[in-house]
């Protein structure tokens, strides 16, 4: 298979089916909700929708979102921006993607979803080619806090970080299409932190991480926030229930003494991501 | 329990719905979103009869079937809050019974639901493929030339279109309840 065809296939796969870890998580939380409750009905509807979209190979959500590609450095000459754009144009023609790219100044629609800056492409250390689709409803819910925050009583420590994140969960309610996933970056500069927070959404929900002295505090915080967020009763689509979040993934970056940001990338239940070889 | 709602939706049935009920809708529904609401507020004539009908906040992806007809590819709900300024007047003037969307609407809309006997139904955000499959037939379209395909008023004949009554005609809103409860729980956590 040619590189461009492989990427077209990747786009079709990612747009029409959820990753196995996200699907398994949705099935698991669905069993926890009270039978017949709004929460249970919403999760059932989501699962039915996903099965249908996969079978028909159509977008599982009509908002096929911002496309972000992460390509291994060594593939820079093979998986070029031109090759990726060609694949995106073909995938759009085939209906894997909605015409979803608007010029912010003129309102013009780039009907092949390609222009300068679209799709987003990162060359990085990650293996192969990875794609994530992130819808606008969830992106609108992402946010950044700056510590200390006196309105939350949040200081410059992990306790302050926790307060920011729980405040965000309560404010977002179901508006980002809950149950969602939080990608979080503690520290960094504002721009890098949003990138790092989003990259955490690439981590499988069921990833096995061995605990080291370096990550122990963050892993503990992830667990605690997941548990506390799900105790708030917001539930799927904000209609009440036990499941508000499917996962919490936290990373940290160094900061300058004057800044302390807590950056949250909110992902909807339709966390569409996948990888292929270059 | 799943409640079946068949078009036309009479006031008695709609008033019997309670916030939290799961519903399965069958029959005619019409889409209408931002441009439609603005058009109505500016005095535009309603292109279809909404009396005892349903309005769906949705910008579907519809493609021509090659002849005179249309096929729906994706038809999930869009965020309803943008229509808050217009909806109470629309409910009063049109006699609509079901407003279908996502995210809920404001206190004025809740009051209009109570006064005129309507409910707000939450469709599941993101479930575009499933809702497209519930559309058995695109029976027509209005204001297509004026608004474009994503904003036009589509006439859908649906079968087993699923949703949850999130705001009923008795002043109850699941969203308000969840908002309040979660705020209280959070403040008890934050100490």
Short mmCIF file of C-alpha atoms in Angstrom, two decimals:
data_model
loop_
_atom_site.label_atom_id
_atom_site.label_comp_id
_atom_site.label_asym_id
_atom_site.label_seq_id
_atom_site.Cartn_x
_atom_site.Cartn_y
_atom_site.Cartn_z
CA UNK A 1 0.00 0.00 0.00
CA UNK A 2 1.26 3.46 -0.82
CA UNK A 3 1.83 5.96 1.98
CA UNK A 4 -1.04 8.18 0.87
CA UNK A 5 -3.45 5.23 0.76
CA UNK A 6 -2.35 4.13 4.21
CA UNK A 7 -3.15 7.56 5.57
CA UNK A 8 -6.53 7.69 3.81
CA UNK A 9 -7.32 4.35 5.45
CA UNK A 10 -6.15 5.67 8.82
CA UNK A 11 -8.49 8.67 8.51
CA UNK A 12 -11.41 6.40 7.59
CA UNK A 13 -10.68 4.08 10.51
CA UNK A 14 -10.28 6.89 13.04
CA UNK A 15 -13.39 8.80 11.92
CA UNK A 16 -15.69 5.76 11.95
CA UNK A 17 -14.55 3.77 14.97
CA UNK A 18 -13.44 4.45 18.52
CA UNK A 19 -10.13 3.06 19.82
CA UNK A 20 -10.60 -0.22 21.72
CA UNK A 21 -9.62 1.30 25.07
CA UNK A 22 -12.23 4.08 24.83
CA UNK A 23 -14.93 1.68 23.65
CA UNK A 24 -14.13 -0.77 26.45
CA UNK A 25 -14.27 2.06 28.97
CA UNK A 26 -17.68 3.23 27.70
CA UNK A 27 -19.02 -0.33 27.94
CA UNK A 28 -17.68 -0.68 31.47
CA UNK A 29 -19.15 2.60 32.75
CA UNK A 30 -22.46 1.85 31.02
CA UNK A 31 -22.86 -1.21 33.23
CA UNK A 32 -22.35 0.92 36.34
CA UNK A 33 -25.20 3.34 35.58
CA UNK A 34 -28.68 2.61 36.92
CA UNK A 35 -30.74 0.72 34.36
CA UNK A 36 -33.24 2.99 32.60
CA UNK A 37 -31.65 6.19 33.95
CA UNK A 38 -30.80 9.04 31.55
CA UNK A 39 -27.12 8.12 32.04
CA UNK A 40 -27.68 4.51 31.00
CA UNK A 41 -29.79 5.56 28.01
CA UNK A 42 -27.10 8.00 26.85
CA UNK A 43 -24.32 5.39 27.09
CA UNK A 44 -26.45 2.80 25.27
CA UNK A 45 -27.16 5.32 22.54
CA UNK A 46 -23.45 6.12 22.22
CA UNK A 47 -22.56 2.42 21.94
CA UNK A 48 -25.27 1.78 19.38
CA UNK A 49 -24.09 4.77 17.40
CA UNK A 50 -20.49 3.54 17.44
CA UNK A 51 -21.44 0.05 16.27
CA UNK A 52 -23.48 1.49 13.42
CA UNK A 53 -20.80 3.95 12.31
CA UNK A 54 -18.16 1.23 12.28
CA UNK A 55 -20.37 -1.12 10.30
CA UNK A 56 -21.27 1.52 7.72
CA UNK A 57 -17.81 3.12 7.80
CA UNK A 58 -19.26 6.61 8.25
CA UNK A 59 -18.18 9.37 10.67
CA UNK A 60 -19.33 8.41 14.16
CA UNK A 61 -19.85 12.11 14.93
CA UNK A 62 -20.78 14.72 12.33
CA UNK A 63 -18.13 17.05 13.73
CA UNK A 64 -15.02 15.36 12.37
CA UNK A 65 -13.03 18.01 14.17
CA UNK A 66 -9.53 19.36 13.92
CA UNK A 67 -7.14 16.82 12.43
CA UNK A 68 -3.79 16.62 14.23
CA UNK A 69 -1.10 14.31 12.86
CA UNK A 70 1.96 13.24 14.87
CA UNK A 71 4.64 11.88 12.55
CA UNK A 72 7.98 10.34 13.48
CA UNK A 73 10.94 12.59 12.62
CA UNK A 74 12.55 9.87 10.49
CA UNK A 75 9.49 9.86 8.18
CA UNK A 76 9.77 13.57 7.39
CA UNK A 77 10.76 12.94 3.77
CA UNK A 78 8.23 10.20 3.15
CA UNK A 79 5.18 11.43 5.05
CA UNK A 80 5.42 15.01 3.88
CA UNK A 81 2.78 17.69 4.47
CA UNK A 82 1.89 17.35 0.78
CA UNK A 83 1.26 13.61 1.13
CA UNK A 84 -0.86 14.14 4.25
CA UNK A 85 -2.91 16.87 2.60
CA UNK A 86 -3.50 14.68 -0.43
CA UNK A 87 -4.78 11.95 1.89
CA UNK A 88 -7.03 14.40 3.76
CA UNK A 89 -8.51 15.66 0.48
CA UNK A 90 -9.25 12.09 -0.67
CA UNK A 91 -10.73 11.18 2.73
CA UNK A 92 -12.98 14.25 2.57
CA UNK A 93 -14.16 13.29 -0.92
CA UNK A 94 -15.01 9.81 0.37
CA UNK A 95 -17.12 11.25 3.17
CA UNK A 96 -14.82 10.18 6.02
CA UNK A 97 -14.56 13.87 6.94
CA UNK A 98 -17.08 16.71 6.90
CA UNK A 99 -16.19 19.89 5.03
CA UNK A 100 -15.04 21.39 8.25
CA UNK A 101 -12.39 24.01 7.55
CA UNK A 102 -13.40 27.67 7.47
CA UNK A 103 -11.21 30.67 6.75
CA UNK A 104 -11.35 32.71 9.96
CA UNK A 105 -11.13 36.06 8.14
CA UNK A 106 -13.26 35.58 5.02
CA UNK A 107 -15.57 32.73 6.08
CA UNK A 108 -14.52 30.78 2.99
CA UNK A 109 -14.88 27.01 3.27
CA UNK A 110 -11.82 25.00 2.28
CA UNK A 111 -13.86 22.09 0.95
CA UNK A 112 -10.94 19.64 0.93
CA UNK A 113 -10.09 20.50 4.58
CA UNK A 114 -6.63 21.64 3.51
CA UNK A 115 -4.93 25.01 3.67
CA UNK A 116 -1.99 26.56 5.46
CA UNK A 117 -2.15 25.18 9.00
CA UNK A 118 -4.78 22.54 8.25
CA UNK A 119 -4.43 19.73 8.95
CA UNK A 120 -2.14 20.26 11.94
CA UNK A 121 1.10 18.28 11.54
CA UNK A 122 3.75 17.65 14.19
CA UNK A 123 7.05 15.90 13.44
CA UNK A 124 8.13 14.33 16.70
CA UNK A 125 9.60 11.28 18.43
CA UNK A 126 6.35 9.30 18.48
CA UNK A 127 6.52 6.06 16.43
CA UNK A 128 4.86 5.92 12.98
CA UNK A 129 1.94 8.16 12.12
CA UNK A 130 -0.73 8.99 14.70
CA UNK A 131 -3.95 10.91 14.05
CA UNK A 132 -6.39 12.43 16.52
CA UNK A 133 -9.73 14.05 15.63
CA UNK A 134 -11.03 16.55 18.15
CA UNK A 135 -14.48 18.11 17.76
CA UNK A 136 -15.28 21.77 18.34
CA UNK A 137 -17.75 21.20 21.16
CA UNK A 138 -15.04 19.64 23.30
CA UNK A 139 -12.34 22.06 22.19
CA UNK A 140 -14.53 24.97 23.32
CA UNK A 141 -14.40 23.54 26.84
CA UNK A 142 -10.60 23.42 27.16
CA UNK A 143 -9.16 26.02 29.52
CA UNK A 144 -6.11 27.33 31.31
CA UNK A 145 -5.71 28.47 34.93
CA UNK A 146 -2.93 30.53 36.44
CA UNK A 147 -1.87 29.86 40.01
CA UNK A 148 -2.38 31.21 42.57
CA UNK A 149 -6.12 31.63 42.00
CA UNK A 150 -7.69 33.38 44.97
CA UNK A 151 -11.29 32.77 43.84
CA UNK A 152 -10.64 29.02 44.12
CA UNK A 153 -8.33 29.24 47.10
CA UNK A 154 -5.80 27.46 44.92
CA UNK A 155 -2.10 27.90 45.68
CA UNK A 156 1.05 26.87 43.85
CA UNK A 157 1.09 23.21 44.74
CA UNK A 158 -0.59 19.97 43.66
CA UNK A 159 -3.52 20.73 45.94
CA UNK A 160 -4.00 24.00 44.02
CA UNK A 161 -3.73 22.08 40.74
CA UNK A 162 -6.43 19.68 41.94
CA UNK A 163 -8.77 22.57 42.81
CA UNK A 164 -8.41 24.05 39.33
CA UNK A 165 -9.15 20.76 37.62
CA UNK A 166 -12.22 19.99 39.73
CA UNK A 167 -13.48 23.54 39.19
CA UNK A 168 -13.14 22.98 35.43
CA UNK A 169 -15.05 19.69 35.60
CA UNK A 170 -17.90 21.35 37.50
CA UNK A 171 -18.03 24.34 35.12
CA UNK A 172 -17.89 22.22 31.97
CA UNK A 173 -20.82 20.03 33.14
CA UNK A 174 -21.98 17.99 30.11
CA UNK A 175 -21.33 20.71 27.53
CA UNK A 176 -18.25 19.07 26.04
CA UNK A 177 -20.24 15.86 25.40
CA UNK A 178 -19.49 14.00 28.62
CA UNK A 179 -18.26 11.49 29.66
CA UNK A 180 -15.01 13.15 28.69
CA UNK A 181 -11.29 12.66 29.06
CA UNK A 182 -8.95 15.28 30.53
CA UNK A 183 -5.45 15.84 29.15
CA UNK A 184 -3.60 18.06 31.59
CA UNK A 185 -0.31 19.89 31.68
CA UNK A 186 1.02 21.33 34.91
CA UNK A 187 3.45 24.18 34.26
CA UNK A 188 5.13 25.14 30.99
CA UNK A 189 4.46 28.32 29.04
CA UNK A 190 0.90 28.93 27.86
CA UNK A 191 1.33 27.68 24.27
CA UNK A 192 3.47 24.62 25.03
CA UNK A 193 1.16 23.65 27.86
CA UNK A 194 -1.85 23.41 25.53
CA UNK A 195 0.19 21.20 23.18
CA UNK A 196 1.36 18.94 25.99
CA UNK A 197 -2.14 18.74 27.50
CA UNK A 198 -3.56 17.66 24.15
CA UNK A 199 -0.80 15.06 23.65
CA UNK A 200 -1.90 13.38 26.89
CA UNK A 201 -5.13 12.49 25.06
CA UNK A 202 -3.05 10.15 22.89
CA UNK A 203 -2.29 7.97 25.91
CA UNK A 204 -4.54 4.88 26.06
CA UNK A 205 -6.97 4.96 28.98
CA UNK A 206 -5.77 1.51 30.05
CA UNK A 207 -2.03 2.15 29.59
CA UNK A 208 0.29 0.31 31.94
CA UNK A 209 2.69 2.76 33.51
CA UNK A 210 5.27 1.56 35.99
CA UNK A 211 5.41 3.79 39.00
CA UNK A 212 8.68 5.64 39.51
CA UNK A 213 9.68 8.32 41.93
CA UNK A 214 9.33 10.76 39.03
CA UNK A 215 5.70 9.99 38.12
CA UNK A 216 4.24 8.67 41.38
CA UNK A 217 2.69 11.97 42.44
CA UNK A 218 1.04 12.58 39.07
CA UNK A 219 -0.35 9.04 38.82
CA UNK A 220 -1.82 9.43 42.27
CA UNK A 221 -3.35 12.77 41.32
CA UNK A 222 -4.86 11.26 38.13
CA UNK A 223 -6.60 8.57 40.16
CA UNK A 224 -7.84 10.96 42.79
CA UNK A 225 -9.28 13.44 40.29
CA UNK A 226 -11.01 10.71 38.30
CA UNK A 227 -12.67 9.46 41.44
CA UNK A 228 -13.62 12.90 42.75
CA UNK A 229 -14.89 14.16 39.37
CA UNK A 230 -17.11 11.11 39.04
CA UNK A 231 -18.52 11.74 42.50
CA UNK A 232 -20.00 15.09 41.39
CA UNK A 233 -23.00 13.42 39.74
CA UNK A 234 -22.79 15.36 36.45
CA UNK A 235 -23.02 12.25 34.31
CA UNK A 236 -23.19 11.55 30.57
CA UNK A 237 -24.28 14.67 28.64
CA UNK A 238 -24.74 16.43 32.01
CA UNK A 239 -28.04 14.68 32.74
CA UNK A 240 -26.83 13.23 36.03
CA UNK A 241 -25.09 9.92 36.71
CA UNK A 242 -21.98 8.21 37.94
CA UNK A 243 -19.75 8.80 34.93
CA UNK A 244 -18.55 12.30 34.18
CA UNK A 245 -15.01 11.38 33.10
CA UNK A 246 -13.53 8.27 31.45
CA UNK A 247 -9.97 9.21 32.21
CA UNK A 248 -7.49 11.79 33.46
CA UNK A 249 -3.94 11.99 32.04
CA UNK A 250 -1.49 14.44 33.56
CA UNK A 251 1.99 15.55 32.53
CA UNK A 252 4.20 18.31 33.82
CA UNK A 253 6.67 20.74 32.28
CA UNK A 254 9.09 23.07 34.00
CA UNK A 255 7.99 26.65 34.54
CA UNK A 256 9.66 29.97 35.16
CA UNK A 257 9.40 31.25 38.74
CA UNK A 258 6.80 33.87 37.79
CA UNK A 259 4.33 31.48 36.07
CA UNK A 260 2.36 28.45 37.15
CA UNK A 261 -0.25 27.33 34.61
CA UNK A 262 -2.68 24.47 34.85
CA UNK A 263 -3.87 23.63 31.35
CA UNK A 264 -6.77 21.34 30.59
CA UNK A 265 -7.54 19.84 27.17
CA UNK A 266 -11.10 18.51 27.34
CA UNK A 267 -11.93 15.60 25.04
CA UNK A 268 -15.48 14.36 24.41
CA UNK A 269 -16.45 10.69 24.60
CA UNK A 270 -15.77 10.54 20.86
CA UNK A 271 -12.00 10.42 21.42
CA UNK A 272 -11.03 9.38 17.91
CA UNK A 273 -7.38 8.45 17.52
CA UNK A 274 -5.27 5.82 15.82
CA UNK A 275 -1.90 5.04 14.27
CA UNK A 276 -0.35 3.44 11.22
CA UNK A 277 3.13 2.85 9.85
CA UNK A 278 4.63 5.58 7.73
CA UNK B 1 -39.22 3.38 31.02
CA UNK B 2 -39.11 4.34 27.37
CA UNK B 3 -42.05 6.52 26.32
CA UNK B 4 -43.16 6.42 22.69
CA UNK B 5 -44.14 9.74 21.15
CA UNK B 6 -45.91 9.74 17.80
CA UNK B 7 -46.56 12.78 15.65
CA UNK B 8 -48.75 14.79 16.10
CA UNK B 9 -47.73 15.40 19.71
CA UNK B 10 -50.80 16.41 21.69
CA UNK B 11 -50.64 18.66 24.74
CA UNK B 12 -51.93 16.05 27.15
CA UNK B 13 -49.21 13.54 26.28
CA UNK B 14 -46.50 16.20 26.32
CA UNK B 15 -47.64 17.48 29.70
CA UNK B 16 -47.49 13.94 31.08
CA UNK B 17 -43.74 13.79 30.37
CA UNK B 18 -41.36 14.30 33.31
CA UNK B 19 -37.76 15.45 33.29
CA UNK B 20 -35.66 12.29 33.13
CA UNK B 21 -38.04 10.27 30.91
CA UNK B 22 -36.44 8.49 27.98
CA UNK B 23 -38.43 8.92 24.78
CA UNK B 24 -38.61 7.35 21.35
CA UNK B 25 -39.99 9.76 18.75
CA UNK B 26 -41.64 8.70 15.52
CA UNK B 27 -43.20 10.72 12.73
CA UNK B 28 -42.49 14.17 11.35
CA UNK B 29 -39.85 16.48 12.84
CA UNK B 30 -38.38 19.67 11.36
CA UNK B 31 -34.85 20.99 11.72
CA UNK B 32 -34.16 24.63 12.47
CA UNK B 33 -31.09 26.30 13.90
CA UNK B 34 -29.42 29.73 13.96
CA UNK B 35 -30.58 31.25 10.67
CA UNK B 36 -34.07 29.86 11.07
CA UNK B 37 -34.49 31.45 14.51
CA UNK B 38 -33.14 34.79 13.34
CA UNK B 39 -35.49 34.67 10.34
CA UNK B 40 -38.45 33.98 12.62
CA UNK B 41 -37.48 36.81 14.98
CA UNK B 42 -37.21 39.19 12.02
CA UNK B 43 -40.83 38.45 11.12
CA UNK B 44 -40.30 35.70 8.53
CA UNK B 45 -43.29 33.49 7.72
CA UNK B 46 -43.01 29.97 9.12
CA UNK B 47 -42.44 27.65 6.15
CA UNK B 48 -44.21 24.68 7.75
CA UNK B 49 -46.90 24.15 10.38
CA UNK B 50 -45.21 23.49 13.72
CA UNK B 51 -48.51 23.11 15.63
CA UNK B 52 -48.18 19.99 17.80
CA UNK B 53 -44.88 19.36 16.04
CA UNK B 54 -41.18 19.08 16.81
CA UNK B 55 -38.23 21.39 16.16
CA UNK B 56 -34.77 19.79 16.01
CA UNK B 57 -31.68 21.98 16.54
CA UNK B 58 -29.59 20.27 13.91
CA UNK B 59 -27.41 21.08 10.93
CA UNK B 60 -27.51 17.76 9.11
CA UNK B 61 -25.22 16.55 6.38
CA UNK B 62 -27.67 15.78 3.56
CA UNK B 63 -26.60 14.63 0.11
CA UNK B 64 -28.64 14.48 -3.08
CA UNK B 65 -29.78 10.99 -4.03
CA UNK B 66 -29.08 11.79 -7.68
CA UNK B 67 -32.77 12.34 -8.46
CA UNK B 68 -35.10 14.78 -6.66
CA UNK B 69 -34.56 13.36 -3.20
CA UNK B 70 -32.10 13.57 -0.34
CA UNK B 71 -30.23 11.19 1.90
CA UNK B 72 -29.06 12.04 5.44
CA UNK B 73 -25.49 11.10 6.31
CA UNK B 74 -25.18 12.60 9.79
CA UNK B 75 -27.78 14.36 11.91
CA UNK B 76 -26.68 14.87 15.51
CA UNK B 77 -27.96 17.75 17.64
CA UNK B 78 -26.26 21.14 17.78
CA UNK B 79 -25.86 23.27 20.92
CA UNK B 80 -29.20 24.86 21.81
CA UNK B 81 -28.15 27.84 23.98
CA UNK B 82 -27.66 30.02 20.91
CA UNK B 83 -31.41 29.94 20.31
CA UNK B 84 -32.32 31.08 23.84
CA UNK B 85 -33.17 34.65 22.79
CA UNK B 86 -35.73 33.43 20.23
CA UNK B 87 -37.23 30.22 21.57
CA UNK B 88 -39.89 31.52 24.00
CA UNK B 89 -41.48 33.63 21.25
CA UNK B 90 -41.21 30.74 18.82
CA UNK B 91 -42.91 28.34 21.22
CA UNK B 92 -45.70 30.88 21.83
CA UNK B 93 -46.30 31.62 18.16
CA UNK B 94 -45.88 28.18 16.62
CA UNK B 95 -47.55 25.81 19.03
CA UNK B 96 -44.53 23.50 18.85
CA UNK B 97 -44.47 20.71 21.47
CA UNK B 98 -40.97 19.25 21.31
CA UNK B 99 -37.71 21.15 21.12
CA UNK B 100 -34.85 18.72 20.48
CA UNK B 101 -31.20 19.72 20.89
CA UNK B 102 -28.25 19.43 23.21
CA UNK B 103 -27.04 21.25 26.30
CA UNK B 104 -30.39 22.62 27.45
CA UNK B 105 -31.91 26.11 27.38
CA UNK B 106 -32.52 29.02 29.74
CA UNK B 107 -35.14 29.89 32.36
CA UNK B 108 -37.24 31.88 29.87
CA UNK B 109 -37.51 28.87 27.59
CA UNK B 110 -38.34 26.66 30.57
CA UNK B 111 -41.11 29.11 31.49
CA UNK B 112 -42.45 29.07 27.92
CA UNK B 113 -42.49 25.25 28.00
CA UNK B 114 -44.59 25.46 31.15
CA UNK B 115 -46.96 28.10 29.83
CA UNK B 116 -47.61 26.60 26.40
CA UNK B 117 -47.13 22.88 27.06
CA UNK B 118 -43.82 21.99 25.45
CA UNK B 119 -40.72 20.02 26.51
CA UNK B 120 -37.01 20.17 25.73
CA UNK B 121 -35.50 16.86 24.69
CA UNK B 122 -31.78 16.19 24.93
CA UNK B 123 -30.47 14.17 22.01
CA UNK B 124 -27.09 12.51 22.50
CA UNK B 125 -24.32 14.82 21.28
CA UNK B 126 -22.03 13.14 18.80
CA UNK B 127 -24.39 10.32 17.85
CA UNK B 128 -24.64 11.60 14.28
CA UNK B 129 -24.66 8.20 12.59
CA UNK B 130 -27.45 6.79 14.74
CA UNK B 131 -29.74 9.80 14.33
CA UNK B 132 -29.16 9.77 10.57
CA UNK B 133 -30.28 6.12 10.58
CA UNK B 134 -33.44 7.07 12.49
CA UNK B 135 -34.44 9.33 9.60
CA UNK B 136 -36.47 6.98 7.41
CA UNK B 137 -37.25 9.61 4.81
CA UNK B 138 -36.38 13.18 3.93
CA UNK B 139 -39.88 14.33 3.03
CA UNK B 140 -38.85 17.79 1.93
CA UNK B 141 -36.85 20.89 2.68
CA UNK B 142 -37.71 24.58 3.12
CA UNK B 143 -35.59 27.71 2.89
CA UNK B 144 -32.76 25.71 1.33
CA UNK B 145 -31.78 28.40 -1.15
CA UNK B 146 -32.00 31.12 1.47
CA UNK B 147 -30.12 29.37 4.32
CA UNK B 148 -27.92 26.71 2.70
CA UNK B 149 -28.02 22.97 3.43
CA UNK B 150 -26.70 23.05 7.01
CA UNK B 151 -29.21 25.72 8.12
CA UNK B 152 -32.28 24.85 6.04
CA UNK B 153 -35.53 23.52 7.50
CA UNK B 154 -35.46 19.81 6.69
CA UNK B 155 -38.62 17.73 6.92
CA UNK B 156 -37.60 14.41 8.44
CA UNK B 157 -39.83 11.39 8.92
CA UNK B 158 -38.18 9.56 11.79
CA UNK B 159 -38.65 6.25 13.52
CA UNK B 160 -37.43 5.49 17.01
CA UNK B 161 -35.48 8.73 17.40
CA UNK B 162 -34.14 8.50 20.98
CA UNK B 163 -33.78 11.25 23.52
CA UNK B 164 -34.25 12.26 27.14
CA UNK B 165 -36.74 14.79 28.44
CA UNK B 166 -34.36 17.25 30.06
CA UNK B 167 -36.81 20.15 30.63
CA UNK B 168 -40.47 19.34 31.18
CA UNK B 169 -43.63 21.46 31.08
CA UNK B 170 -43.80 21.70 34.88
CA UNK B 171 -40.72 23.87 35.37
CA UNK B 172 -38.25 21.02 36.01
CA UNK B 173 -34.84 21.00 34.37
CA UNK B 174 -32.36 18.15 34.80
CA UNK B 175 -29.56 20.57 33.93
CA UNK B 176 -30.44 22.97 36.76
CA UNK B 177 -30.63 20.10 39.21
CA UNK B 178 -27.29 18.59 38.18
CA UNK B 179 -25.62 22.01 38.16
CA UNK B 180 -26.78 22.71 41.70
CA UNK B 181 -25.98 19.27 43.10
CA UNK B 182 -22.52 19.16 41.55
CA UNK B 183 -21.70 22.63 42.91
CA UNK B 184 -22.68 21.53 46.41
CA UNK B 185 -20.72 18.29 46.16
CA UNK B 186 -17.67 20.16 44.90
CA UNK B 187 -17.69 22.60 47.78
CA UNK B 188 -17.84 19.70 50.22
CA UNK B 189 -14.81 18.14 48.43
CA UNK B 190 -12.72 21.27 48.28
CA UNK B 191 -12.00 21.71 51.93
#
